[in-house]
Short mmCIF file of C-alpha atoms and ligand atoms in Angstrom, two decimals:
data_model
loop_
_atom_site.label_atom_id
_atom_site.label_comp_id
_atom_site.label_asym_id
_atom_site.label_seq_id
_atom_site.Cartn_x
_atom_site.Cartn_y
_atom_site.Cartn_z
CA UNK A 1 0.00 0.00 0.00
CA UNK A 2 3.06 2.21 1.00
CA UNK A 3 4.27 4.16 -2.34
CA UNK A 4 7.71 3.84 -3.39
CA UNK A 5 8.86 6.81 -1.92
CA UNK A 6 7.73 5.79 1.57
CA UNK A 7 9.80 2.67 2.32
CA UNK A 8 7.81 2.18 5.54
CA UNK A 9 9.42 2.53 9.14
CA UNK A 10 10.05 -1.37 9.56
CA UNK A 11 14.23 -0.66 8.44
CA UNK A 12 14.41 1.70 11.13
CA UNK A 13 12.68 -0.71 14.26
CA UNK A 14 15.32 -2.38 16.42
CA UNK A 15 14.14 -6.13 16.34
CA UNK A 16 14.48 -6.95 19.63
CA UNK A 17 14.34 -3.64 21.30
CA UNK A 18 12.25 -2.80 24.99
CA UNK A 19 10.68 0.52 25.09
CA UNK A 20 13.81 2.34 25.39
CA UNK A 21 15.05 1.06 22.75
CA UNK A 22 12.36 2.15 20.58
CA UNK A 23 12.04 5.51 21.68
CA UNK A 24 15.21 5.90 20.91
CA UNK A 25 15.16 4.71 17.45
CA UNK A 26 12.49 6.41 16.44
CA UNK A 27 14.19 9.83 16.14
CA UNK A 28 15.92 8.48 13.47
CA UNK A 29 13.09 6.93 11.41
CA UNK A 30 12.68 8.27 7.62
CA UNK A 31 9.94 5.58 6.85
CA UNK A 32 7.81 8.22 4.70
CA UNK A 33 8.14 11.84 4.21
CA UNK A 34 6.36 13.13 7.18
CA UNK A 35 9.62 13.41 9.47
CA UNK A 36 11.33 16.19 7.12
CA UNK A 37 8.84 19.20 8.32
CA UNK A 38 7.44 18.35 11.72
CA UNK A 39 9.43 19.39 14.44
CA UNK A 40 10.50 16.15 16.38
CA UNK A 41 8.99 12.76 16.42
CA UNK A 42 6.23 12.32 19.03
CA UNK A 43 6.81 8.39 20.20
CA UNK A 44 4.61 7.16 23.44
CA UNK A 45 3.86 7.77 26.97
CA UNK A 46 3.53 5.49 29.85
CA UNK A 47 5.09 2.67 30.77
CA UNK A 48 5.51 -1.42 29.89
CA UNK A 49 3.00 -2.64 33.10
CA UNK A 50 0.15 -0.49 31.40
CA UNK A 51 -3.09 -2.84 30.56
CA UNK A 52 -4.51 -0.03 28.26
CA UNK A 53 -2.93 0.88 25.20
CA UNK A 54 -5.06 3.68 23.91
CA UNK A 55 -3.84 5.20 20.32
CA UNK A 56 -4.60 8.29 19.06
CA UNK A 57 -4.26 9.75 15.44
CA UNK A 58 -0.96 12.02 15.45
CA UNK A 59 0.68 14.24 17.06
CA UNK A 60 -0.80 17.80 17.13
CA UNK A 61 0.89 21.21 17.24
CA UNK A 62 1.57 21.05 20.40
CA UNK A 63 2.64 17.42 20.76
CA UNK A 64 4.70 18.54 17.69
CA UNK A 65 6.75 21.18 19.69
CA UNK A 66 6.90 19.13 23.16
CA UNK A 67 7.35 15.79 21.69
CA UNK A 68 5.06 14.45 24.24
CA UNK A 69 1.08 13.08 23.06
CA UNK A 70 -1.46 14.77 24.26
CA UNK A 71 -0.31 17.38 25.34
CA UNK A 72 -2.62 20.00 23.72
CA UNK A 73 -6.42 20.43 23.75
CA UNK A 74 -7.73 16.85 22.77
CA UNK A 75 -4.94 15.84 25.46
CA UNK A 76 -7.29 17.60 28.18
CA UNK A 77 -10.49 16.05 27.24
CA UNK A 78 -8.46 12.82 27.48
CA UNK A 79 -7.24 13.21 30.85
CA UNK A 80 -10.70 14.47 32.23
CA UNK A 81 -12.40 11.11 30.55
CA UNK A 82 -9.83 9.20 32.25
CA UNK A 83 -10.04 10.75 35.27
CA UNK A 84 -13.79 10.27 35.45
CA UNK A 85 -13.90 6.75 34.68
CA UNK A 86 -11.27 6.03 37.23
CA UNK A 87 -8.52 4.73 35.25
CA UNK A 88 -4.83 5.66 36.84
CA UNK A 89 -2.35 6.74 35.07
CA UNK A 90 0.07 4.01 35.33
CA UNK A 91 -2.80 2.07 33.55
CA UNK A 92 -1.91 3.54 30.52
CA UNK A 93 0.15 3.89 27.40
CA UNK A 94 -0.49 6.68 25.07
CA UNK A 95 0.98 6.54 21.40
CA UNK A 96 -0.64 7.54 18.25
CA UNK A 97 -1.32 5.89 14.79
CA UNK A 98 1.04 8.37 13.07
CA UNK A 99 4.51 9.70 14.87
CA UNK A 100 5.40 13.02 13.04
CA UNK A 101 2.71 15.63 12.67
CA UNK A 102 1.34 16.36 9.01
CA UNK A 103 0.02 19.66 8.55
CA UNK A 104 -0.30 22.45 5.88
CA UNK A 105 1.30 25.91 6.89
CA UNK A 106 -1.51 28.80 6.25
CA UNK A 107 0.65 32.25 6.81
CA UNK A 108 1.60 31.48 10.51
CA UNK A 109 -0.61 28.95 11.13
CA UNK A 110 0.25 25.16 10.93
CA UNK A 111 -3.31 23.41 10.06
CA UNK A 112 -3.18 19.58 10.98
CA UNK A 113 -4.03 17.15 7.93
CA UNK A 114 -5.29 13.91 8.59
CA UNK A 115 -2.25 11.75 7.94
CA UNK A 116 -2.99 9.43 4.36
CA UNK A 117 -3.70 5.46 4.17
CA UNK A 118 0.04 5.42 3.18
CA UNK A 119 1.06 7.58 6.35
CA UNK A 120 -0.68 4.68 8.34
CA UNK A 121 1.08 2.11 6.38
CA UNK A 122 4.43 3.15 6.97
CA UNK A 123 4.33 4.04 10.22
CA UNK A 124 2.66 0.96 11.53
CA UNK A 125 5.81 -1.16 12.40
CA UNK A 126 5.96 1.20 15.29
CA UNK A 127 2.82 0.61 16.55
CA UNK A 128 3.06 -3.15 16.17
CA UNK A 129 6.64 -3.12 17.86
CA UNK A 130 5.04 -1.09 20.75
CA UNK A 131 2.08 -3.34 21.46
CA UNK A 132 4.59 -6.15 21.19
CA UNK A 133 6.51 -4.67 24.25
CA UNK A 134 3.93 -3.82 25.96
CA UNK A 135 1.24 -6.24 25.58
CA UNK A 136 -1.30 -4.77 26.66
CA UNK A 137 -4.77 -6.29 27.88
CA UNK A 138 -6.93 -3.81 25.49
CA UNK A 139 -6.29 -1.97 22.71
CA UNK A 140 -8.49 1.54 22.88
CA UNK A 141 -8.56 3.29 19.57
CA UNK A 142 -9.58 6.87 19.92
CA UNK A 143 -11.15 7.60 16.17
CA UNK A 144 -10.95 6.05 12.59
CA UNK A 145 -7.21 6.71 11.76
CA UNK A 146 -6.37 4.55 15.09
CA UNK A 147 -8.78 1.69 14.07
CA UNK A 148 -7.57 2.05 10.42
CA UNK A 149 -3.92 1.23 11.99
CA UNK A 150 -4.94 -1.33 14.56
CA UNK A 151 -7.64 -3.42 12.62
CA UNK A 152 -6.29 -2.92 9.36
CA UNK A 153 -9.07 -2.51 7.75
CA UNK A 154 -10.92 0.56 7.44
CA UNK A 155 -14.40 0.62 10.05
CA UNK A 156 -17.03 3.28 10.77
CA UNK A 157 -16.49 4.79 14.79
CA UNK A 158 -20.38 4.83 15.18
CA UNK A 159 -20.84 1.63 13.54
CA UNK A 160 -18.48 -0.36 16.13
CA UNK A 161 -17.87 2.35 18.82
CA UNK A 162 -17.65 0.68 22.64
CA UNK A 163 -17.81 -2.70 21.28
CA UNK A 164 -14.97 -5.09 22.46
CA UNK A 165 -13.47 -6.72 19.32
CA UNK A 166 -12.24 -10.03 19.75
CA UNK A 167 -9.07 -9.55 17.01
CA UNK A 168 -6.09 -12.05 16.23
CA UNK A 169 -3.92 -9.67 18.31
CA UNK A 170 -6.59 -9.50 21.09
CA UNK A 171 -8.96 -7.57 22.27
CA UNK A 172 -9.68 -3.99 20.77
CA UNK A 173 -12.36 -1.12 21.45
CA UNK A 174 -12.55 1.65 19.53
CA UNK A 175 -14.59 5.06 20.38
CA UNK A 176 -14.22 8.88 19.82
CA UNK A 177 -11.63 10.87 19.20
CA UNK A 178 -11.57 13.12 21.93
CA UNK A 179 -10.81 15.92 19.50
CA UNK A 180 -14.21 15.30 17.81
CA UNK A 181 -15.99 16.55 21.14
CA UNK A 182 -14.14 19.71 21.42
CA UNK A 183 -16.29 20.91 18.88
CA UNK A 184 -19.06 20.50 21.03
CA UNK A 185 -18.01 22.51 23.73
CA UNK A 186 -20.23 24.80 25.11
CA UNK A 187 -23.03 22.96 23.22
CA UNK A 188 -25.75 20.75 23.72
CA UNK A 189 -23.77 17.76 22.48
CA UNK A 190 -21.17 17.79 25.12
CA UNK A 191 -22.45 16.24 27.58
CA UNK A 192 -23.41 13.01 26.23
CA UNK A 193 -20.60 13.05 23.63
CA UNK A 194 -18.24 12.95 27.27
CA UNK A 195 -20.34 10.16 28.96
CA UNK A 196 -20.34 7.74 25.85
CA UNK A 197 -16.37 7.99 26.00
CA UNK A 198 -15.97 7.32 29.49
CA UNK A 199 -18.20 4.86 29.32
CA UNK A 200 -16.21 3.47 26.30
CA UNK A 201 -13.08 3.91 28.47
CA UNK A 202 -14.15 2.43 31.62
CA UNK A 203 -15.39 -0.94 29.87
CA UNK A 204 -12.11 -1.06 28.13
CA UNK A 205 -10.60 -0.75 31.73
CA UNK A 206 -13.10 -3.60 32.62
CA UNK A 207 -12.02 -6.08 29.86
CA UNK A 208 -8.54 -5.42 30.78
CA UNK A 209 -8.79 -5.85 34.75
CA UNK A 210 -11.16 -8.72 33.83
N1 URA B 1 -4.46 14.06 18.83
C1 URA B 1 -3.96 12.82 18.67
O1 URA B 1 -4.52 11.97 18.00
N2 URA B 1 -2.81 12.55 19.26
C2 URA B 1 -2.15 13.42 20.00
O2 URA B 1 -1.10 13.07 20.52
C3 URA B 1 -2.70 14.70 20.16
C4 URA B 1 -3.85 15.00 19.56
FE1 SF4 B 2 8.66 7.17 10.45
FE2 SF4 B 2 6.14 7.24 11.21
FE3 SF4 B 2 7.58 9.48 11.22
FE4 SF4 B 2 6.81 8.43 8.91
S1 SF4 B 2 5.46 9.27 10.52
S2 SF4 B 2 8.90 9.15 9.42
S3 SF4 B 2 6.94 6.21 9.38
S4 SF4 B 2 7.93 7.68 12.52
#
């Protein structure tokens, strides 16, 4: 699926690398073009004893210039959804789909661009190297660009949202991206738009403990 001009990132995953070992490969990885204008790669957070993986789409602006996940706006939501459905911190490993942010620069502004099938592609070995290391118990995809990565195939979020998958690589959930529900701040679709995902989180966190 990968063009020729994106090799994919496989070349540049140590084979037998922990966590460490990754995140400090990564830095290094030219597996499609997306590396040459974003600031830094954005790898992971959280640790190996985390039961929840949850994977997001890419790094945004601000995950961009702190090289950190979710860091930014979507990154809040996150943390208050997590916080209400009572899942601690050490519970959880935060990567994304896509490691280098894609955007398109308008004057001063950087506008994010949903990163391509082939973006995905390339950038997968990552993703399948982390959830090697760290095995989680459930896999949480936050949007369709996660699932695309995850399931490998493409699925519609309202068609499987808060369902537990039963997949060859175990179990996987997927639900909303958090950024979808920032547009619904200070609307009337917030606050059911916030329950559904931390009810999607907390019976992830259920399956997992379970
Ligand atoms: N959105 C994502 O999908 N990932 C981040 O790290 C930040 C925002
Ligand atoms: Fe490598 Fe992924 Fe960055 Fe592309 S987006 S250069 S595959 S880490």
């Amino acid at each position: 699926m990968a063009g020729t001009e994106r090799p994919g990132a496989q070349e540049w995953v140590p084979p037998e690398g922990d966590l460490d070992a990754l995140r400090a490969a990564a830095p290094g990885c030219r597996g499609c073009e997306l590396w040459a204008d974003a600031t830094q790669v954005v790898f992971s957070a959280g640790g190996p004893g985390a039961r929840l993986m949850l994977v997001g789409e890419q790094p945004g602006d601000r995950e961009d210039r702190e090289g950190e996940p979710f860091v930014g706006p979507a990154g809040r939501v996150l943390d208050q959804a997590l916080e209400a459905a009572g899942i601690p911190a050490h519970d959880v490993y935060l990567t994304n789909a896509v490691k280098h942010f894609r955007f398109e620069d308008r004057g001063k502004r950087r506008i994010h661009k949903k990163p391509g099938t082939a973006h995905i592609t390339a950038c997968h070995p990552w993703l399948a190297a982390e959830r090697a290391v760290v095995r989680p118990a459930v896999v949480v995809c936050l949007g369709a660009t996660a699932a695309r990565a995850v399931l490998g195939r493409p699925v519609k979020v309202g068609e499987v949202r808060g369902e537990l998958l039963s997949e060859d690589g175990g179990p996987v959930l997927v639900t909303t991206h958090p950024s979808a529900l920032l547009r619904l701040r200070g609307r009337g679709g917030w606050d059911a738009a916030f329950a559904e995902l931390v009810a999607d989180l907390r019976a992830a966190h259920r399956a997992a403990a379970g």
